[in-house]
Amino acid sequence: MKFFNFSFLFLFSQACFAQTTYAVIVGISDYEILDYRTGDLKYADKDAIRFMDFLKSPLGGNVPNQNMVSLPNKRATKNNMSEAMRIFQKAGPYDRVIFYFSGHGVESAFVPYDVKQKDPSSLLTHADVKKAFKASKATTKLIIADACMSGSMKSKKPPVSMAKAVKEFNDINVAMILSSRSSQSSVETIRVKGGLFTFYLLNGLQGKADKNQDKKVTIKELFTYVSPRVKKGASNGQAPVFAGKFSDDLVLSLIP
């Protein structure tokens, strides 16, 4: 069961925009302090692999391996994630940087593999990611986070509001796609062998969201495709939210 999912997206095709992409891709299903009874996930690491495969494809921009850092499971420590994001500093002003995270999340933070119970300093905070983004010259800065909160990690505080979540990144112009509202859960399912949101997100980017069949998928088309399918698949218990600063006509992928 996925909870407070801080999922953000802003994808371009390098073939169209001649951008160089740098990406850090994190997927954690197996946590050091958890097991399947206390909150380990089934598909987070696999969703990260699927997203990386998309970036390698023509639709995702043919991103070369040397421009991506993959951190699955045990490799996804806080220190490794922080170090990996230094790759964003290689980007020029017309490039894009992407931080993809699939795993557990808590209020205003991502949960690394080596998180310590009751130790907030062991979390990778949104502020940490923002700092890495601000050090990059890239025009396009993307965060895609498929983050689940396990019962053992839930805070007694009310969920962070959408307004607060968006505001944290407003001054660096990050466009966001949140897989669910803060009061909702986000679903993993054996039917698609992954998270519903990531499943439909990738399907949409690979062409199914191209409603007007102009061989381009815009951010508006993607939302129109993803949102109702996730809602239906989750029996109306999960509603994706798109937020941030972007044009509805922003092209996310090109269809051959």
CSV table of C-alpha atoms in Angstrom, one decimal:
chain,number,residue,atom,x,y,z
A,1,MET,CA,0.0,0.0,0.0
A,2,LYS,CA,1.5,3.3,-1.0
A,3,PHE,CA,1.0,6.5,0.9
A,4,PHE,CA,1.7,10.2,0.5
A,5,ASN,CA,3.3,9.9,-2.8
A,6,PHE,CA,5.4,12.8,-3.8
A,7,SER,CA,5.7,12.1,-7.4
A,8,PHE,CA,6.9,14.7,-9.8
A,9,LEU,CA,7.5,14.7,-13.5
A,10,PHE,CA,8.7,16.9,-16.3
A,11,LEU,CA,10.0,14.9,-19.2
A,12,PHE,CA,11.3,16.0,-22.6
A,13,SER,CA,12.6,14.1,-25.7
A,14,GLN,CA,16.2,14.7,-26.4
A,15,ALA,CA,15.5,14.0,-30.1
A,16,CYS,CA,13.2,17.0,-30.2
A,17,PHE,CA,14.9,19.4,-27.8
A,18,ALA,CA,18.6,18.3,-28.2
A,19,GLN,CA,18.9,18.3,-24.4
A,20,THR,CA,21.4,16.3,-22.5
A,21,THR,CA,19.9,14.4,-19.6
A,22,TYR,CA,21.4,13.5,-16.3
A,23,ALA,CA,19.4,11.3,-14.0
A,24,VAL,CA,19.6,9.7,-10.6
A,25,ILE,CA,17.3,6.7,-10.3
A,26,VAL,CA,16.5,5.2,-7.0
A,27,GLY,CA,14.3,2.1,-6.3
A,28,ILE,CA,14.1,0.6,-2.8
A,29,SER,CA,11.9,-2.5,-2.2
A,30,ASP,CA,14.1,-4.1,0.5
A,31,TYR,CA,14.9,-1.8,3.5
A,32,GLU,CA,17.5,-2.5,6.1
A,33,ILE,CA,15.2,-2.1,9.1
A,34,LEU,CA,12.0,-3.6,7.5
A,35,ASP,CA,10.8,-6.9,6.2
A,36,TYR,CA,7.7,-7.9,4.2
A,37,ARG,CA,5.6,-7.8,7.4
A,38,THR,CA,6.7,-4.3,8.5
A,39,GLY,CA,6.8,-2.4,5.2
A,40,ASP,CA,9.1,-3.7,2.6
A,41,LEU,CA,7.7,-3.1,-0.9
A,42,LYS,CA,7.2,-5.5,-3.8
A,43,TYR,CA,7.8,-3.4,-6.9
A,44,ALA,CA,9.7,-0.2,-6.1
A,45,ASP,CA,13.0,-1.4,-7.4
A,46,LYS,CA,11.4,-2.8,-10.5
A,47,ASP,CA,9.5,0.4,-11.2
A,48,ALA,CA,12.9,2.2,-11.1
A,49,ILE,CA,14.3,-0.2,-13.6
A,50,ARG,CA,11.4,0.4,-15.9
A,51,PHE,CA,11.8,4.1,-15.7
A,52,MET,CA,15.5,3.8,-16.5
A,53,ASP,CA,14.7,1.6,-19.5
A,54,PHE,CA,12.3,4.3,-20.7
A,55,LEU,CA,15.0,7.0,-20.5
A,56,LYS,CA,17.3,4.7,-22.5
A,57,SER,CA,14.7,4.4,-25.2
A,58,PRO,CA,14.2,6.8,-28.1
A,59,LEU,CA,11.0,8.0,-26.5
A,60,GLY,CA,12.9,8.9,-23.3
A,61,GLY,CA,15.7,10.6,-25.1
A,62,ASN,CA,18.3,7.8,-25.7
A,63,VAL,CA,20.0,8.8,-22.4
A,64,PRO,CA,23.4,7.0,-22.2
A,65,ASN,CA,24.4,4.9,-19.2
A,66,GLN,CA,27.2,7.3,-18.3
A,67,ASN,CA,24.6,10.1,-17.7
A,68,MET,CA,22.6,8.0,-15.2
A,69,VAL,CA,23.3,6.7,-11.7
A,70,SER,CA,21.2,3.7,-10.6
A,71,LEU,CA,20.8,3.1,-6.9
A,72,PRO,CA,18.7,-0.1,-6.2
A,73,ASN,CA,18.0,-1.3,-2.7
A,74,LYS,CA,21.2,-1.6,-0.6
A,75,ARG,CA,23.0,1.0,-2.8
A,76,ALA,CA,20.4,3.6,-2.0
A,77,THR,CA,21.9,5.0,1.2
A,78,LYS,CA,21.5,8.6,2.1
A,79,ASN,CA,25.2,9.3,1.4
A,80,ASN,CA,25.1,7.5,-2.0
A,81,MET,CA,22.0,9.5,-3.1
A,82,SER,CA,23.6,12.8,-2.0
A,83,GLU,CA,26.8,11.9,-3.8
A,84,ALA,CA,25.0,10.7,-6.9
A,85,MET,CA,23.1,14.0,-7.3
A,86,ARG,CA,26.4,15.7,-7.9
A,87,ILE,CA,26.1,14.5,-11.5
A,88,PHE,CA,23.5,17.3,-11.9
A,89,GLN,CA,26.3,19.8,-11.8
A,90,LYS,CA,27.5,18.5,-15.2
A,91,ALA,CA,24.3,19.9,-16.9
A,92,GLY,CA,24.4,23.0,-19.0
A,93,PRO,CA,21.7,25.7,-19.2
A,94,TYR,CA,19.7,23.9,-21.9
A,95,ASP,CA,19.9,20.4,-20.3
A,96,ARG,CA,17.6,18.5,-18.0
A,97,VAL,CA,18.2,16.7,-14.7
A,98,ILE,CA,15.9,14.1,-13.2
A,99,PHE,CA,15.7,12.6,-9.7
A,100,TYR,CA,13.5,9.5,-9.7
A,101,PHE,CA,12.7,7.9,-6.4
A,102,SER,CA,10.6,4.8,-5.8
A,103,GLY,CA,10.4,3.7,-2.2
A,104,HIS,CA,9.1,4.9,1.2
A,105,GLY,CA,8.5,8.6,2.0
A,106,VAL,CA,7.6,10.6,5.1
A,107,GLU,CA,6.6,14.2,5.4
A,108,SER,CA,9.0,16.4,3.4
A,109,ALA,CA,11.6,13.6,2.9
A,110,PHE,CA,12.5,10.4,1.1
A,111,VAL,CA,13.5,7.4,3.1
A,112,PRO,CA,16.9,5.9,2.2
A,113,TYR,CA,17.8,2.2,2.5
A,114,ASP,CA,19.8,2.8,5.7
A,115,VAL,CA,17.2,5.0,7.5
A,116,LYS,CA,17.4,4.9,11.3
A,117,GLN,CA,14.2,4.8,13.4
A,118,LYS,CA,13.5,8.1,15.2
A,119,ASP,CA,16.5,9.8,13.5
A,120,PRO,CA,15.3,12.5,11.1
A,121,SER,CA,18.9,13.2,10.2
A,122,SER,CA,19.0,9.8,8.4
A,123,LEU,CA,16.4,10.9,5.9
A,124,LEU,CA,17.0,12.5,2.5
A,125,THR,CA,14.9,15.6,2.8
A,126,HIS,CA,13.2,17.6,0.0
A,127,ALA,CA,15.6,20.4,1.0
A,128,ASP,CA,18.6,18.1,0.2
A,129,VAL,CA,17.2,17.5,-3.3
A,130,LYS,CA,16.4,21.1,-3.8
A,131,LYS,CA,20.0,22.0,-2.8
A,132,ALA,CA,21.4,19.6,-5.4
A,133,PHE,CA,19.0,21.1,-8.0
A,134,LYS,CA,20.0,24.7,-7.2
A,135,ALA,CA,23.7,23.7,-7.8
A,136,SER,CA,22.8,22.7,-11.4
A,137,LYS,CA,22.6,25.0,-14.4
A,138,ALA,CA,19.9,22.9,-16.1
A,139,THR,CA,16.8,24.6,-17.2
A,140,THR,CA,14.6,21.5,-16.8
A,141,LYS,CA,14.7,20.1,-13.3
A,142,LEU,CA,12.5,17.0,-12.6
A,143,ILE,CA,11.6,15.0,-9.6
A,144,ILE,CA,9.6,11.8,-10.0
A,145,ALA,CA,9.0,10.1,-6.7
A,146,ASP,CA,6.9,7.1,-6.1
A,147,ALA,CA,7.1,7.1,-2.3
A,148,CYS,CA,5.1,4.9,0.1
A,149,MET,CA,4.7,5.2,3.8
A,150,SER,CA,4.7,2.0,5.8
A,151,GLY,CA,2.7,1.6,9.0
A,152,SER,CA,5.8,1.5,11.0
A,153,MET,CA,7.0,4.8,9.5
A,154,LYS,CA,3.8,6.9,9.7
A,155,SER,CA,4.0,10.1,11.5
A,156,LYS,CA,1.3,11.1,14.0
A,157,LYS,CA,1.3,14.6,12.4
A,158,PRO,CA,-1.3,15.3,9.7
A,159,PRO,CA,-0.1,14.8,6.1
A,160,VAL,CA,1.7,17.7,4.6
A,161,SER,CA,-0.6,19.8,2.5
A,162,MET,CA,-0.3,20.0,-1.3
A,163,ALA,CA,0.3,23.7,-1.1
A,164,LYS,CA,3.3,23.2,1.2
A,165,ALA,CA,4.7,20.4,-0.9
A,166,VAL,CA,4.5,22.5,-4.1
A,167,LYS,CA,5.9,25.6,-2.4
A,168,GLU,CA,9.1,23.8,-1.4
A,169,PHE,CA,10.2,23.7,-5.0
A,170,ASN,CA,8.4,26.7,-6.5
A,171,ASP,CA,11.5,29.0,-6.6
A,172,ILE,CA,13.4,26.5,-8.8
A,173,ASN,CA,10.6,25.9,-11.3
A,174,VAL,CA,10.0,22.2,-10.8
A,175,ALA,CA,6.9,20.9,-12.5
A,176,MET,CA,5.3,18.1,-10.4
A,177,ILE,CA,3.1,15.1,-11.0
A,178,LEU,CA,2.0,13.7,-7.6
A,179,SER,CA,0.6,10.2,-7.8
A,180,SER,CA,-1.9,10.8,-5.0
A,181,ARG,CA,-3.2,13.5,-2.7
A,182,SER,CA,-1.6,13.7,0.7
A,183,SER,CA,-4.6,12.2,2.4
A,184,GLN,CA,-4.7,9.1,0.1
A,185,SER,CA,-2.9,5.9,-0.4
A,186,SER,CA,-1.1,4.9,-3.7
A,187,VAL,CA,-1.4,1.4,-4.9
A,188,GLU,CA,1.0,-1.4,-5.8
A,189,THR,CA,-0.7,-4.3,-7.5
A,190,ILE,CA,0.2,-7.7,-8.8
A,191,ARG,CA,-2.1,-7.1,-11.8
A,192,VAL,CA,0.5,-4.7,-13.3
A,193,LYS,CA,3.4,-6.0,-11.2
A,194,GLY,CA,4.1,-2.4,-10.0
A,195,GLY,CA,2.6,0.8,-8.8
A,196,LEU,CA,-0.5,1.8,-10.7
A,197,PHE,CA,0.7,5.3,-11.1
A,198,THR,CA,4.1,4.4,-12.6
A,199,PHE,CA,2.4,1.8,-14.8
A,200,TYR,CA,0.0,4.3,-16.4
A,201,LEU,CA,2.7,7.0,-16.4
A,202,LEU,CA,5.0,5.0,-18.6
A,203,ASN,CA,2.2,3.7,-20.8
A,204,GLY,CA,1.1,7.3,-21.4
A,205,LEU,CA,4.7,8.5,-22.2
A,206,GLN,CA,5.1,5.6,-24.6
A,207,GLY,CA,2.2,6.8,-26.7
A,208,LYS,CA,-1.1,5.9,-25.2
A,209,ALA,CA,-1.6,9.4,-23.9
A,210,ASP,CA,-1.3,10.9,-27.5
A,211,LYS,CA,-5.0,11.8,-27.7
A,212,ASN,CA,-4.8,13.9,-30.9
A,213,GLN,CA,-2.3,11.5,-32.5
A,214,ASP,CA,0.2,14.2,-33.4
A,215,LYS,CA,3.1,12.0,-32.4
A,216,LYS,CA,3.7,14.1,-29.3
A,217,VAL,CA,2.6,13.6,-25.7
A,218,THR,CA,2.1,16.8,-23.8
A,219,ILE,CA,1.9,17.2,-20.0
A,220,LYS,CA,-1.9,17.9,-20.3
A,221,GLU,CA,-2.4,14.8,-22.4
A,222,LEU,CA,-0.5,12.7,-19.9
A,223,PHE,CA,-2.6,13.9,-17.0
A,224,THR,CA,-5.8,13.3,-19.0
A,225,TYR,CA,-4.6,9.7,-19.6
A,226,VAL,CA,-3.1,8.8,-16.3
A,227,SER,CA,-5.6,10.4,-13.8
A,228,PRO,CA,-8.8,8.5,-14.6
A,229,ARG,CA,-7.0,5.2,-15.0
A,230,VAL,CA,-5.3,5.4,-11.7
A,231,LYS,CA,-8.6,6.5,-10.0
A,232,LYS,CA,-10.4,3.5,-11.5
A,233,GLY,CA,-7.7,1.0,-10.7
A,234,ALA,CA,-7.6,2.2,-7.1
A,235,SER,CA,-11.4,2.3,-6.8
A,236,ASN,CA,-11.3,6.1,-6.5
A,237,GLY,CA,-8.9,5.9,-3.5
A,238,GLN,CA,-6.0,7.5,-5.4
A,239,ALA,CA,-6.0,10.7,-7.5
A,240,PRO,CA,-2.9,12.0,-9.2
A,241,VAL,CA,-2.2,15.7,-8.9
A,242,PHE,CA,-0.1,17.7,-11.4
A,243,ALA,CA,1.4,20.9,-10.0
A,244,GLY,CA,4.2,23.4,-10.5
A,245,LYS,CA,5.0,25.9,-13.3
A,246,PHE,CA,4.6,24.6,-16.9
A,247,SER,CA,2.6,25.0,-20.1
A,248,ASP,CA,-0.2,22.6,-20.8
A,249,ASP,CA,1.4,22.2,-24.3
A,250,LEU,CA,4.8,21.1,-22.9
A,251,VAL,CA,5.9,18.1,-24.9
A,252,LEU,CA,7.0,15.1,-22.7
A,253,SER,CA,7.8,12.5,-25.3
A,254,LEU,CA,7.8,12.0,-29.1
A,255,ILE,CA,6.2,9.0,-30.7
A,256,PRO,CA,8.0,7.4,-33.7
